mmCIF file of C-alpha atoms in Angstrom:
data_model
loop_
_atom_site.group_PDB
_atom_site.id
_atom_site.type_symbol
_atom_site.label_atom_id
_atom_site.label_comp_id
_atom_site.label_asym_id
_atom_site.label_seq_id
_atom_site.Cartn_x
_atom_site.Cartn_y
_atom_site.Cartn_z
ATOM 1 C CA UNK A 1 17.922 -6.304 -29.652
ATOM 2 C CA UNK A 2 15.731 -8.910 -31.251
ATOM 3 C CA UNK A 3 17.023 -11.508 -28.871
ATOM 4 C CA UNK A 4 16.134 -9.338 -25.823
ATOM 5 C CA UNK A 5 12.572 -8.472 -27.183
ATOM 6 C CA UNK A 6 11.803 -12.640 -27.020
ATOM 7 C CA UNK A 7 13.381 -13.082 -23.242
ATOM 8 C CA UNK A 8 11.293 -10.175 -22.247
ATOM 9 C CA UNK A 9 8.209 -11.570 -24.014
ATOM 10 C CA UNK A 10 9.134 -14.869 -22.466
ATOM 11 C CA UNK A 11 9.460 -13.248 -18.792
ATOM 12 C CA UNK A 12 5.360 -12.265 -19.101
ATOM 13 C CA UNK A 13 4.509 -15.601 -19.672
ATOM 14 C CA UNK A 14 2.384 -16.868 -16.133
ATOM 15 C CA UNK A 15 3.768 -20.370 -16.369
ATOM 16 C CA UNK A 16 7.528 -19.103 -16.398
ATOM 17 C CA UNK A 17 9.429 -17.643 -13.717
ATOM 18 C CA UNK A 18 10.668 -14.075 -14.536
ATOM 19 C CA UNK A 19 14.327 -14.121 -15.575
ATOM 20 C CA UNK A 20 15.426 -10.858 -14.582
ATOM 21 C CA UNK A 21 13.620 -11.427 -11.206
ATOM 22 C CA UNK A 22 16.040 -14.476 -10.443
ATOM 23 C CA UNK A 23 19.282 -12.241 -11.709
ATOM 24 C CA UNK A 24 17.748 -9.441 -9.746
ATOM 25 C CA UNK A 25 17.655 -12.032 -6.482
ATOM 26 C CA UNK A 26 21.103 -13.417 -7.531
ATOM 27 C CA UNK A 27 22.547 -9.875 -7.043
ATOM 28 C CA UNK A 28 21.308 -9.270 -3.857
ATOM 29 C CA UNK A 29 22.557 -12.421 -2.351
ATOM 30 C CA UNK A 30 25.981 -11.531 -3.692
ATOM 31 C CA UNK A 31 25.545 -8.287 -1.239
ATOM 32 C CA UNK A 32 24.153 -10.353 1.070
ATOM 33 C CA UNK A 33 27.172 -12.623 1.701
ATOM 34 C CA UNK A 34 29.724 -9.686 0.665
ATOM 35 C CA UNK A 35 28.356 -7.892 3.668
ATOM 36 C CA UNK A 36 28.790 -10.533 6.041
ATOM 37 C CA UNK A 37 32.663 -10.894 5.329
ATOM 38 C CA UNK A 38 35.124 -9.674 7.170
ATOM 39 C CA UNK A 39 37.106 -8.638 4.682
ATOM 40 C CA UNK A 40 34.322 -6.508 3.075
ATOM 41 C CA UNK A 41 35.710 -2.589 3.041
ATOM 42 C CA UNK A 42 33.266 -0.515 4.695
ATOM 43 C CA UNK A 43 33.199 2.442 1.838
ATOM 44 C CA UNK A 44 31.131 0.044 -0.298
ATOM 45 C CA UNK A 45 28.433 -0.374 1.686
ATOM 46 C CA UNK A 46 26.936 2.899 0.889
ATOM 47 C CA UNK A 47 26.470 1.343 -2.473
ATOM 48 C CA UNK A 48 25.023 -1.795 -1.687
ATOM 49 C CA UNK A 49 22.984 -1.625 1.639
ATOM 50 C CA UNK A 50 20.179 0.555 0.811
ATOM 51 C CA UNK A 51 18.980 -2.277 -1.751
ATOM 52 C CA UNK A 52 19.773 -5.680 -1.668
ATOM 53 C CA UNK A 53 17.216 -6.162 1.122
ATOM 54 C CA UNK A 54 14.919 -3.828 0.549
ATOM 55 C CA UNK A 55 14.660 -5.569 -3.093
ATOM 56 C CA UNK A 56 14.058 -9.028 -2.120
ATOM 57 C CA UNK A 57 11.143 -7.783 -0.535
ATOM 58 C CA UNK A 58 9.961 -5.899 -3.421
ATOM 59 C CA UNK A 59 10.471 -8.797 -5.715
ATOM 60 C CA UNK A 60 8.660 -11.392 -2.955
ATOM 61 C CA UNK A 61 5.390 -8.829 -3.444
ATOM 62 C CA UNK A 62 6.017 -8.334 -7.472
ATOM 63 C CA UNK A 63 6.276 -12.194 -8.049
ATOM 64 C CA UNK A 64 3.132 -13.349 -5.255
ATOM 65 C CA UNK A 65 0.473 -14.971 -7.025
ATOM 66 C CA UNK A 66 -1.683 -16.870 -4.367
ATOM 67 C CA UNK A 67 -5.436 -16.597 -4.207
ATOM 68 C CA UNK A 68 -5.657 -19.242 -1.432
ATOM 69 C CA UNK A 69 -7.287 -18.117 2.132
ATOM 70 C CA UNK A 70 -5.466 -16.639 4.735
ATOM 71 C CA UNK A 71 -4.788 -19.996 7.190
ATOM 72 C CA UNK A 72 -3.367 -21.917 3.838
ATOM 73 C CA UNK A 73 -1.047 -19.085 2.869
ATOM 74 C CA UNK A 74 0.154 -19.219 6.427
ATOM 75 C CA UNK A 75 0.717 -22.668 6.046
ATOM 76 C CA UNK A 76 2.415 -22.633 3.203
ATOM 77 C CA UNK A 77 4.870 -19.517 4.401
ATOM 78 C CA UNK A 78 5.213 -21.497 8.104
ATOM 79 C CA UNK A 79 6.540 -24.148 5.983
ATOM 80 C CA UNK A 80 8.843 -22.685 2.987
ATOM 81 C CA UNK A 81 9.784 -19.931 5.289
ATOM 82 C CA UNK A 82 10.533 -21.350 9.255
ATOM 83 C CA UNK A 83 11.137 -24.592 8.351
ATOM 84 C CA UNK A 84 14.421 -23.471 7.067
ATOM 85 C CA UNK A 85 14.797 -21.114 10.169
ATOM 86 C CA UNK A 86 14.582 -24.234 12.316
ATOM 87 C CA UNK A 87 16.566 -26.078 10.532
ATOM 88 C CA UNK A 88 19.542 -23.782 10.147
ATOM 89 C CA UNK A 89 19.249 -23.037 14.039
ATOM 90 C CA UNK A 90 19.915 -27.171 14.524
ATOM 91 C CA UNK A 91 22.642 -26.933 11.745
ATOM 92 C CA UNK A 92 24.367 -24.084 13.860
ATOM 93 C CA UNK A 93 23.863 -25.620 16.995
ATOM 94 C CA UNK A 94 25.825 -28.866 15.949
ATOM 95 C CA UNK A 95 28.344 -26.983 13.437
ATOM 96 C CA UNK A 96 29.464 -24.770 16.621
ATOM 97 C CA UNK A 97 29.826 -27.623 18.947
ATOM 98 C CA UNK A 98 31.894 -30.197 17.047
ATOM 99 C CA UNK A 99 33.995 -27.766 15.373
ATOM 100 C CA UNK A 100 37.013 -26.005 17.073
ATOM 101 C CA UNK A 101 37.341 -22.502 17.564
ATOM 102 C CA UNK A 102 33.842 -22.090 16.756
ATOM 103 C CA UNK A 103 32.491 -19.609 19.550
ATOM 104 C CA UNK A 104 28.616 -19.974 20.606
ATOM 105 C CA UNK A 105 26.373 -19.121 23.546
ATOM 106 C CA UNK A 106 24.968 -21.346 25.885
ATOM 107 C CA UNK A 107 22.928 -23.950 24.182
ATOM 108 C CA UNK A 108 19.718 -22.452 26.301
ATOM 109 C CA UNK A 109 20.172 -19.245 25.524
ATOM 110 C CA UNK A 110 20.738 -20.025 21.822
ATOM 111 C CA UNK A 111 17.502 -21.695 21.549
ATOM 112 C CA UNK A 112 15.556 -19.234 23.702
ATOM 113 C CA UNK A 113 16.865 -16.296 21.192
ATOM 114 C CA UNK A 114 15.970 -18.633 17.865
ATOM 115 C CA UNK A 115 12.579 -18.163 18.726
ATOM 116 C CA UNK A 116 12.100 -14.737 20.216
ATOM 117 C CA UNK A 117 14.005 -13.372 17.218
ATOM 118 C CA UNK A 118 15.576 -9.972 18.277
ATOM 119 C CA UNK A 119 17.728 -8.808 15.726
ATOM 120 C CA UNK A 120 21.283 -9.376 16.587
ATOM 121 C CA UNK A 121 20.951 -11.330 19.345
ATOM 122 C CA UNK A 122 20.676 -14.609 17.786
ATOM 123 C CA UNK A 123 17.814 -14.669 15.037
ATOM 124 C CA UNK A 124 19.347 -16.674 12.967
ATOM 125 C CA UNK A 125 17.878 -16.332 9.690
ATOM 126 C CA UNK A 126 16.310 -13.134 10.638
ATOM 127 C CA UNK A 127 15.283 -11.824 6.835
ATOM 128 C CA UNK A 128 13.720 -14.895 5.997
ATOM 129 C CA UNK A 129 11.251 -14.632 9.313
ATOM 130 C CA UNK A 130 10.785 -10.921 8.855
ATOM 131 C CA UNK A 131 9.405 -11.619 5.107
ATOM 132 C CA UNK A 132 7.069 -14.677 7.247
ATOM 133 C CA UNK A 133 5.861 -12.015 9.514
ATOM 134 C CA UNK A 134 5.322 -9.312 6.699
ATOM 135 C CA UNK A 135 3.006 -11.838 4.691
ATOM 136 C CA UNK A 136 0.599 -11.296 7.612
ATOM 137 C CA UNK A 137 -0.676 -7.301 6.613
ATOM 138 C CA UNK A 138 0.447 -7.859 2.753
ATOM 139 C CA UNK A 139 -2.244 -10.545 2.760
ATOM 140 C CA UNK A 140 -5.240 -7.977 4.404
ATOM 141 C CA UNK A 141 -4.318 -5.241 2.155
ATOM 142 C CA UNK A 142 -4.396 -6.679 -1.114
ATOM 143 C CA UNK A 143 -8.036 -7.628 -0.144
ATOM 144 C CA UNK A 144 -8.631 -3.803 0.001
ATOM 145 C CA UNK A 145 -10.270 -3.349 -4.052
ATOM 146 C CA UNK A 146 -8.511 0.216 -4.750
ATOM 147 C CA UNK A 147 -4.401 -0.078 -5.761
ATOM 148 C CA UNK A 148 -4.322 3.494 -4.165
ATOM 149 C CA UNK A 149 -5.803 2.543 -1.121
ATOM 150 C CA UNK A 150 -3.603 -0.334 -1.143
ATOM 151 C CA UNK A 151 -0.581 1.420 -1.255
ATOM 152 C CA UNK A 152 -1.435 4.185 1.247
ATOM 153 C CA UNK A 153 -2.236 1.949 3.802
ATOM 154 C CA UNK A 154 1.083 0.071 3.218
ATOM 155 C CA UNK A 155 2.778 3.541 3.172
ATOM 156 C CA UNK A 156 1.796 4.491 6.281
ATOM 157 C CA UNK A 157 2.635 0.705 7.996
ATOM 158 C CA UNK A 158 5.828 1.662 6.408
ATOM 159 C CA UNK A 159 6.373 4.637 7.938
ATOM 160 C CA UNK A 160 5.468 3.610 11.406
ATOM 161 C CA UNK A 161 8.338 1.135 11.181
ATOM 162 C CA UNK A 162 10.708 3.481 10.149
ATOM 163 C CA UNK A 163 9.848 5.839 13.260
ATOM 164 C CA UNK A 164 10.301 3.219 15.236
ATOM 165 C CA UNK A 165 13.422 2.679 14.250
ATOM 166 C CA UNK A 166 14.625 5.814 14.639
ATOM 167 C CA UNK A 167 12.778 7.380 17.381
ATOM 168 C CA UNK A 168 12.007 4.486 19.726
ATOM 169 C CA UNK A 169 14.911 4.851 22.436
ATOM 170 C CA UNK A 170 16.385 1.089 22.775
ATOM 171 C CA UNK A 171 16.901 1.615 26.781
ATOM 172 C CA UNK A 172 12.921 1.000 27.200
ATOM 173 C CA UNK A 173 13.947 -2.658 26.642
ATOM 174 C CA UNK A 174 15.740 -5.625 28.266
ATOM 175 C CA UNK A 175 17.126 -6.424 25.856
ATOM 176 C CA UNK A 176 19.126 -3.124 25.015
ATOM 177 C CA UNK A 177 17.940 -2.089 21.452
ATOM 178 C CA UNK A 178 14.744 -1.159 20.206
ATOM 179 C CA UNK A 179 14.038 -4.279 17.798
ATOM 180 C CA UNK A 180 10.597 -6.123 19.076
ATOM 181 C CA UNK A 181 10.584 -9.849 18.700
ATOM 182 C CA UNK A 182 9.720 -11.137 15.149
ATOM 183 C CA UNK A 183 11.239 -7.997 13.603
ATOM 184 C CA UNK A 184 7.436 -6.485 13.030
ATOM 185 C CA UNK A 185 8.436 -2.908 12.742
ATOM 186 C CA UNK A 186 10.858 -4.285 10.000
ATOM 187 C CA UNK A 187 8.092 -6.058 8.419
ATOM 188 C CA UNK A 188 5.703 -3.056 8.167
ATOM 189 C CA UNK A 189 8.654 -1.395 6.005
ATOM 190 C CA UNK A 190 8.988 -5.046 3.945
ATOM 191 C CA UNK A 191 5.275 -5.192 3.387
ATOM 192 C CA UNK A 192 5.197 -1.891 2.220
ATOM 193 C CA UNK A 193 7.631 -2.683 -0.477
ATOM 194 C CA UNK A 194 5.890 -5.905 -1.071
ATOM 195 C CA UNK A 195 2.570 -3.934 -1.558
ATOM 196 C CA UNK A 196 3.744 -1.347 -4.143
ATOM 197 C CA UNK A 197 5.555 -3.967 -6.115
ATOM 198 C CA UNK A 198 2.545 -6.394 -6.068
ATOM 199 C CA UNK A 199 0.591 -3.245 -7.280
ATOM 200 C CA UNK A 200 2.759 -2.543 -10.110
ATOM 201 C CA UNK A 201 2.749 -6.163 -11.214
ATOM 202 C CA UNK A 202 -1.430 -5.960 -11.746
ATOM 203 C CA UNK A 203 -1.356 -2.432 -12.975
ATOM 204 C CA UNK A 204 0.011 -2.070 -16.200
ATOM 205 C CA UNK A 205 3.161 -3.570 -15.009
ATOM 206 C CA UNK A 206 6.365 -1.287 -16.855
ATOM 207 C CA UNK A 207 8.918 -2.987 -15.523
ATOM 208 C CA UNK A 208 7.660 -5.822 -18.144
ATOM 209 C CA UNK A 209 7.345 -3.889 -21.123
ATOM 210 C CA UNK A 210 9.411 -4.045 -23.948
ATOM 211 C CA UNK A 211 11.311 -0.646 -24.858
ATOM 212 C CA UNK A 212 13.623 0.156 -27.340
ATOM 213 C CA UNK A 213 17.481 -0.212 -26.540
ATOM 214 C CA UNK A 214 18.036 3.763 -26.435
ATOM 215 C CA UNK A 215 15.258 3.653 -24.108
ATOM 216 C CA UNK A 216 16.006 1.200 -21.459
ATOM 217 C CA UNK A 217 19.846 2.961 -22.237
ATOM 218 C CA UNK A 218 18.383 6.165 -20.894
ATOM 219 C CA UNK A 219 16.674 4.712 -17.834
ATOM 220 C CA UNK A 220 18.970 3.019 -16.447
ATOM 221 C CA UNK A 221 22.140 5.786 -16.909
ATOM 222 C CA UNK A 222 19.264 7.796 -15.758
ATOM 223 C CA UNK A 223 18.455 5.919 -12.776
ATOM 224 C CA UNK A 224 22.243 4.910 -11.760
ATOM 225 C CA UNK A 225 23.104 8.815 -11.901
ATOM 226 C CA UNK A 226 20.612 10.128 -9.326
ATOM 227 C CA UNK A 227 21.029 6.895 -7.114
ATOM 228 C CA UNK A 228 25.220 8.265 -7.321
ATOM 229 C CA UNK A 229 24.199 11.563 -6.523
ATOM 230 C CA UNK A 230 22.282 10.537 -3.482
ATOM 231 C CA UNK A 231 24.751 8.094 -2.422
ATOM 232 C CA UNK A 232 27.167 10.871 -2.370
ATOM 233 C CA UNK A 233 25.043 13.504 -0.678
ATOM 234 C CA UNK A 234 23.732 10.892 1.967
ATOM 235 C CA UNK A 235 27.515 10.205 2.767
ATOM 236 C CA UNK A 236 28.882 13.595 3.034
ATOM 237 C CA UNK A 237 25.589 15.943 4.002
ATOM 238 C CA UNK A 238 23.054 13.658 5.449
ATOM 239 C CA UNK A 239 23.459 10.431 7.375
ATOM 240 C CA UNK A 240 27.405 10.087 6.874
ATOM 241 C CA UNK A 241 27.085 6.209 6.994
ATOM 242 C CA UNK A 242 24.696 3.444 5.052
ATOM 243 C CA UNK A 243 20.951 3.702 4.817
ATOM 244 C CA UNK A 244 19.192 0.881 4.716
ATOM 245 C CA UNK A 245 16.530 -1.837 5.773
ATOM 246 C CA UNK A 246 17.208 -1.821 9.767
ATOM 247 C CA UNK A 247 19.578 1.421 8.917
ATOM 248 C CA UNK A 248 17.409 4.012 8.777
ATOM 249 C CA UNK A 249 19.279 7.258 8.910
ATOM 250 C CA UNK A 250 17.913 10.355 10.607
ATOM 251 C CA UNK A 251 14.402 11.049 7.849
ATOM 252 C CA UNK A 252 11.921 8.831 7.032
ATOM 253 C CA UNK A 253 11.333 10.368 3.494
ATOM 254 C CA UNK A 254 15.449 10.297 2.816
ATOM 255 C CA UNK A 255 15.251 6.819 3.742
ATOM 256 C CA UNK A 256 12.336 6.040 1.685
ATOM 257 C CA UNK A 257 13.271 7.936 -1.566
ATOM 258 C CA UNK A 258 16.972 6.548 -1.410
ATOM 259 C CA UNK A 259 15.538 2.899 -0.991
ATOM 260 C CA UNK A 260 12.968 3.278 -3.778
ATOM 261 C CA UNK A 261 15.822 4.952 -5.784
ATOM 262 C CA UNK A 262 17.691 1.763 -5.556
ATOM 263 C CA UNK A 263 15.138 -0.818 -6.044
ATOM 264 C CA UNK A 264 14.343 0.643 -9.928
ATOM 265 C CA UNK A 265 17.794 1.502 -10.207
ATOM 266 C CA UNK A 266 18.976 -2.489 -9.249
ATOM 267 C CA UNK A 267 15.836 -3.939 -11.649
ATOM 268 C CA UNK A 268 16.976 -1.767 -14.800
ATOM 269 C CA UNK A 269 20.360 -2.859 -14.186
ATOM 270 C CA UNK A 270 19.014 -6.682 -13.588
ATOM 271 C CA UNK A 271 17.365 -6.738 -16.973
ATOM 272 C CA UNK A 272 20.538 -5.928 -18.706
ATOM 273 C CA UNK A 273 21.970 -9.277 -17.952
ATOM 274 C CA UNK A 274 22.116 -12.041 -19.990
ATOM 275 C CA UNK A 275 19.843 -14.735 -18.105
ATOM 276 C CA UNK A 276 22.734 -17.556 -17.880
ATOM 277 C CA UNK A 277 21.999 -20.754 -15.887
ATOM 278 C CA UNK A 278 24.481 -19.506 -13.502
ATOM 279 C CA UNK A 279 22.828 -16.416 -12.435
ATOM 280 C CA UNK A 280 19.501 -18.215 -12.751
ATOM 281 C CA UNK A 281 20.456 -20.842 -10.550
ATOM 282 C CA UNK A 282 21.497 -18.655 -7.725
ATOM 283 C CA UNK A 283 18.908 -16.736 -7.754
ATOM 284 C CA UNK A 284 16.121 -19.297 -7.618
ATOM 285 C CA UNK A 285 17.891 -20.450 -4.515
ATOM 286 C CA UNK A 286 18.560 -17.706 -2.984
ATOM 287 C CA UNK A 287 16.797 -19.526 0.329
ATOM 288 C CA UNK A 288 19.647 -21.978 0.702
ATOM 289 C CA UNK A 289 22.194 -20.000 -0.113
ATOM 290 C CA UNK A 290 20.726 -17.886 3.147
ATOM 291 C CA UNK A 291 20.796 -20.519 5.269
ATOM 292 C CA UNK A 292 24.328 -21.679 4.206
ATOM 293 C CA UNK A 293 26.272 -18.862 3.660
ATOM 294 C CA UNK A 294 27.647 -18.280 7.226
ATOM 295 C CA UNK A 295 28.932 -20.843 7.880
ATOM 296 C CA UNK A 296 31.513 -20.713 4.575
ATOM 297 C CA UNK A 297 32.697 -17.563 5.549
ATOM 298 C CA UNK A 298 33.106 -18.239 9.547
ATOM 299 C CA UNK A 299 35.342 -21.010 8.008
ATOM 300 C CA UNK A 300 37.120 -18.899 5.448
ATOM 301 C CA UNK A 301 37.469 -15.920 8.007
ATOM 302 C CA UNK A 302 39.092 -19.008 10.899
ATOM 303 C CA UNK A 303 41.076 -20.102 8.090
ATOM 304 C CA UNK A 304 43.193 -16.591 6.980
ATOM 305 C CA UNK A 305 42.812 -15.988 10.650
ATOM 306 C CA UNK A 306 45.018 -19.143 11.355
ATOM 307 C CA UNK A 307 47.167 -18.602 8.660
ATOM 308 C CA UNK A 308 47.920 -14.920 9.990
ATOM 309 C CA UNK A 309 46.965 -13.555 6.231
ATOM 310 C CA UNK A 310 43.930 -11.762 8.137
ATOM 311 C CA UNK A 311 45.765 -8.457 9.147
ATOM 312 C CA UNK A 312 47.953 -8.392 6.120
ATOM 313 C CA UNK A 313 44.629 -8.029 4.042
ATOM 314 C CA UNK A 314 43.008 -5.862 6.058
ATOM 315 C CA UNK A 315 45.844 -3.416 6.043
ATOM 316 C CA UNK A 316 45.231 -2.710 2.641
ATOM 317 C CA UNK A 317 42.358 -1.880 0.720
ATOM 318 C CA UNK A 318 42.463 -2.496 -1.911
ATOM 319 C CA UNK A 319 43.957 -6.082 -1.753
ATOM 320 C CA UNK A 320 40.637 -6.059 1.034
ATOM 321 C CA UNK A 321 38.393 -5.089 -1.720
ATOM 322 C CA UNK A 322 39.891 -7.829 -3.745
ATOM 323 C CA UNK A 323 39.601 -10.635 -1.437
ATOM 324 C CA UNK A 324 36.008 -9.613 0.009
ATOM 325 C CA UNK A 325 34.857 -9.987 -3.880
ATOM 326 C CA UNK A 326 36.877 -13.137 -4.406
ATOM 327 C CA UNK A 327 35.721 -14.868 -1.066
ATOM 328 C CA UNK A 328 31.957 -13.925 -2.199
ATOM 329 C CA UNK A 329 32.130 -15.672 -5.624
ATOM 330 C CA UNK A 330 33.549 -18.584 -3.951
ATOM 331 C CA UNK A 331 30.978 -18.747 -1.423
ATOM 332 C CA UNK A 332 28.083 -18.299 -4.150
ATOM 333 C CA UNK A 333 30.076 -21.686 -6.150
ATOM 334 C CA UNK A 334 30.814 -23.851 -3.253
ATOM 335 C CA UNK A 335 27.096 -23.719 -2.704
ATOM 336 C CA UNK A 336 25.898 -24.762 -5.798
ATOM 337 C CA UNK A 337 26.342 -28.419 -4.691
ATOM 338 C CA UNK A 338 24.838 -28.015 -1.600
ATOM 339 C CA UNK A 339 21.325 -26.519 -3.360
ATOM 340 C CA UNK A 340 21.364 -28.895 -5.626
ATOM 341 C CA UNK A 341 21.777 -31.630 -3.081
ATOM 342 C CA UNK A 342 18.790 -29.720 -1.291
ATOM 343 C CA UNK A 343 16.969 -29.152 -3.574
ATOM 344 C CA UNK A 344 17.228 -33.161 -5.186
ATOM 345 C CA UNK A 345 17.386 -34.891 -1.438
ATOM 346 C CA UNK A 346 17.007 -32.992 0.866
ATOM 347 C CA UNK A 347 13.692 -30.297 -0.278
ATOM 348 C CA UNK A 348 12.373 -31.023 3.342
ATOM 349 C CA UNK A 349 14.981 -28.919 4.449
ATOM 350 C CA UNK A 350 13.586 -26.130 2.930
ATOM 351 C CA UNK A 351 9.510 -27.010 3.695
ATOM 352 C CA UNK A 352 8.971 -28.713 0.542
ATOM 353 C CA UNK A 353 8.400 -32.381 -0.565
ATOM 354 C CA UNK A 354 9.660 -34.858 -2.854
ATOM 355 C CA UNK A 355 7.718 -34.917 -5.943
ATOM 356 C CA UNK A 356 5.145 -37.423 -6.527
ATOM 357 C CA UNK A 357 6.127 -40.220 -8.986
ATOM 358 C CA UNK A 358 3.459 -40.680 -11.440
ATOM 359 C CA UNK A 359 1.982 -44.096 -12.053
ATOM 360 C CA UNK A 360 2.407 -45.888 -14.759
ATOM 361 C CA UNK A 361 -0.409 -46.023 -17.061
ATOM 362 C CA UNK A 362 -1.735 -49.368 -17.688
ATOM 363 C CA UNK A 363 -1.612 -50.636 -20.871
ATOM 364 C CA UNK A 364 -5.830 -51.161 -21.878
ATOM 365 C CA UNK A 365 -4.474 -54.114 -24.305
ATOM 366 C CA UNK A 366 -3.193 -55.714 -21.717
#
């Protein structure tokens, strides 16, 4: 108990990063690349889905610190944020083009839909543009001086892209859905998480404050009860299938308390870990393994496709279960190297620079 009363007290210091922020983020990228495989049994994502986007936003709000003008935070976000967009779109559009049995569009049509970024047609990187575009509102509302008005405002944005979502027929468009370019009625929803969390974080902040064990004990069997409950309620009564960011089920106040649910639920559970340099590690580079991740399990997925162990695995759940949680912690350590080659030679990659060598200081002997 003692030892977790100095990592929380550690976690409020300004010049650290928050551990249980980077576990928190290390989770959800776990989801994140479970969800994409193949392998990955359908039953669990009524566990998983209605968090492990909507709390990346949350945490990109609760950890924002910038008091820079609007053009330089642009600036900034244009560069940690597309940068990496464009440069996993060139990444794709080699990998699919030297490698066989690699399917792809034409190259035209690939580049056209990297840049109008309609969800599922294309966008690669979609999450990491949607949190670009959601910076834009986030910015205007934290200039607005009352925390209530700040998080009504972002409420209501909220809402409006959830009723777009559901109510919007998809036929009124070209393109067959009713996603708008840029994902903005996703990013009204993502800035309205970003909002409350930001508001939290200069309010008082509880998430940060040390509790007794029986305490936190409480919360979190607490919070992980109720989030069961309306797991099971939303997949037997209600929806019948995952709720989520871009899933929005049939009720915008379902979908909201379910989400919200999750989110406290995921960051009581988050502070129970032990902050290792494994989980730490992931988590602070949580970018790269975004940009990366795909194209491990396309090659995992070609490979037991090849091999004919595909079907066999699929046939059975739980040896799917299994496999989908094995291929995932794979993934997560096959990219350490590539981060840390990133991060060490490459940081351009990701819209930031080498560090500047310091000078030597002369020696005023000399």
């Amino acid at each position: 108990m003692e030892e977790t009363s100095v990592r929380m007290q550690a976690n409020t210091e300004n010049t650290e990063r928050i551990a249980w922020c980077d576990i928190a983020k290390c989770i959800c990228i776990f989801f994140v690349i479970f969800s994409h495989q193949a392998t990955s049994p359908a039953f669990l994502r009524h566990f998983f889905v209605p968090f492990f986007l909507a709390l990346f936003f949350f945490l990109s709000g609760y950890v924002y610190k910038n008091k820079t003008g609007f053009f330089k935070l642009m600036r900034q976000k244009a560069l940690t944020l597309l940068v990496p967009v464009l440069f996993t779109g060139l990444i794709d559009f080699v990998i699919e083009r030297i490698v066989p049995g690699w399917s792809h569009d034409p190259l035209t049509k690939e580049i056209a839909m990297l840049f109008l970024q309609i969800r599922e047609q294309g966008d690669k990187l979609w999450f990491v543009v949607c949190l670009f575009v959601a910076f834009i509102p986030f910015y205007f509302i934290l200039k607005l001086r009352d925390k209530r008005a700040q998080i009504a405002v972002s409420t209501v944005l909220g809402i409006c892209g959830i009723a777009w979502g559901i109510y919007v027929p998809g036929h009124w468009f070209p393109w067959g859905t009713n996603a708008l370019p840029w994902h903005i009625p996703t990013a009204l929803v993502a800035c309205h998480f970003m909002v409350v969390a930001n508001v939290i974080r200069n309010s008082g902040d509880f998430l940060q404050k040390n509790r007794p064990l029986k305490q936190r004990a409480i919360m979190t069997l607490s919070s992980l009860a109720i989030y069961v409950t309306l797991l099971i309620l939303n997949a037997r009564l209600i929806n019948r299938s995952p709720i989520g960011i871009n899933y929005w089920g049939r009720s915008i106040l379902w979908y909201l308390l379910v989400s919200w649910v999750s989110v406290f639920t995921m960051i009581f559970v988050s502070q129970w870990f032990r902050p290792g340099k494994l989980l730490l590690y992931i988590g602070r580079h949580t970018l790269i393994y975004f940009m990366l991740q795909s194209k491990c399990y396309t090659l995992i997925e070609l490979i037991l496709e090849k091999t004919g162990l595909m079907q066999p695995i699929l046939s059975h759940i739980v040896l799917q279960t299994v496999v989908a949680f094995a291929e995932t912690a794979v993934i997560c350590l096959i990219l350490l190297l590539p981060a840390f080659l990133i991060e060490r030679y490459f940081p351009f990659v990701i819209g930031k620079w080498y560090p500047k060598r310091q000078k030597p200081h002369e020696d005023s002997h000399g």
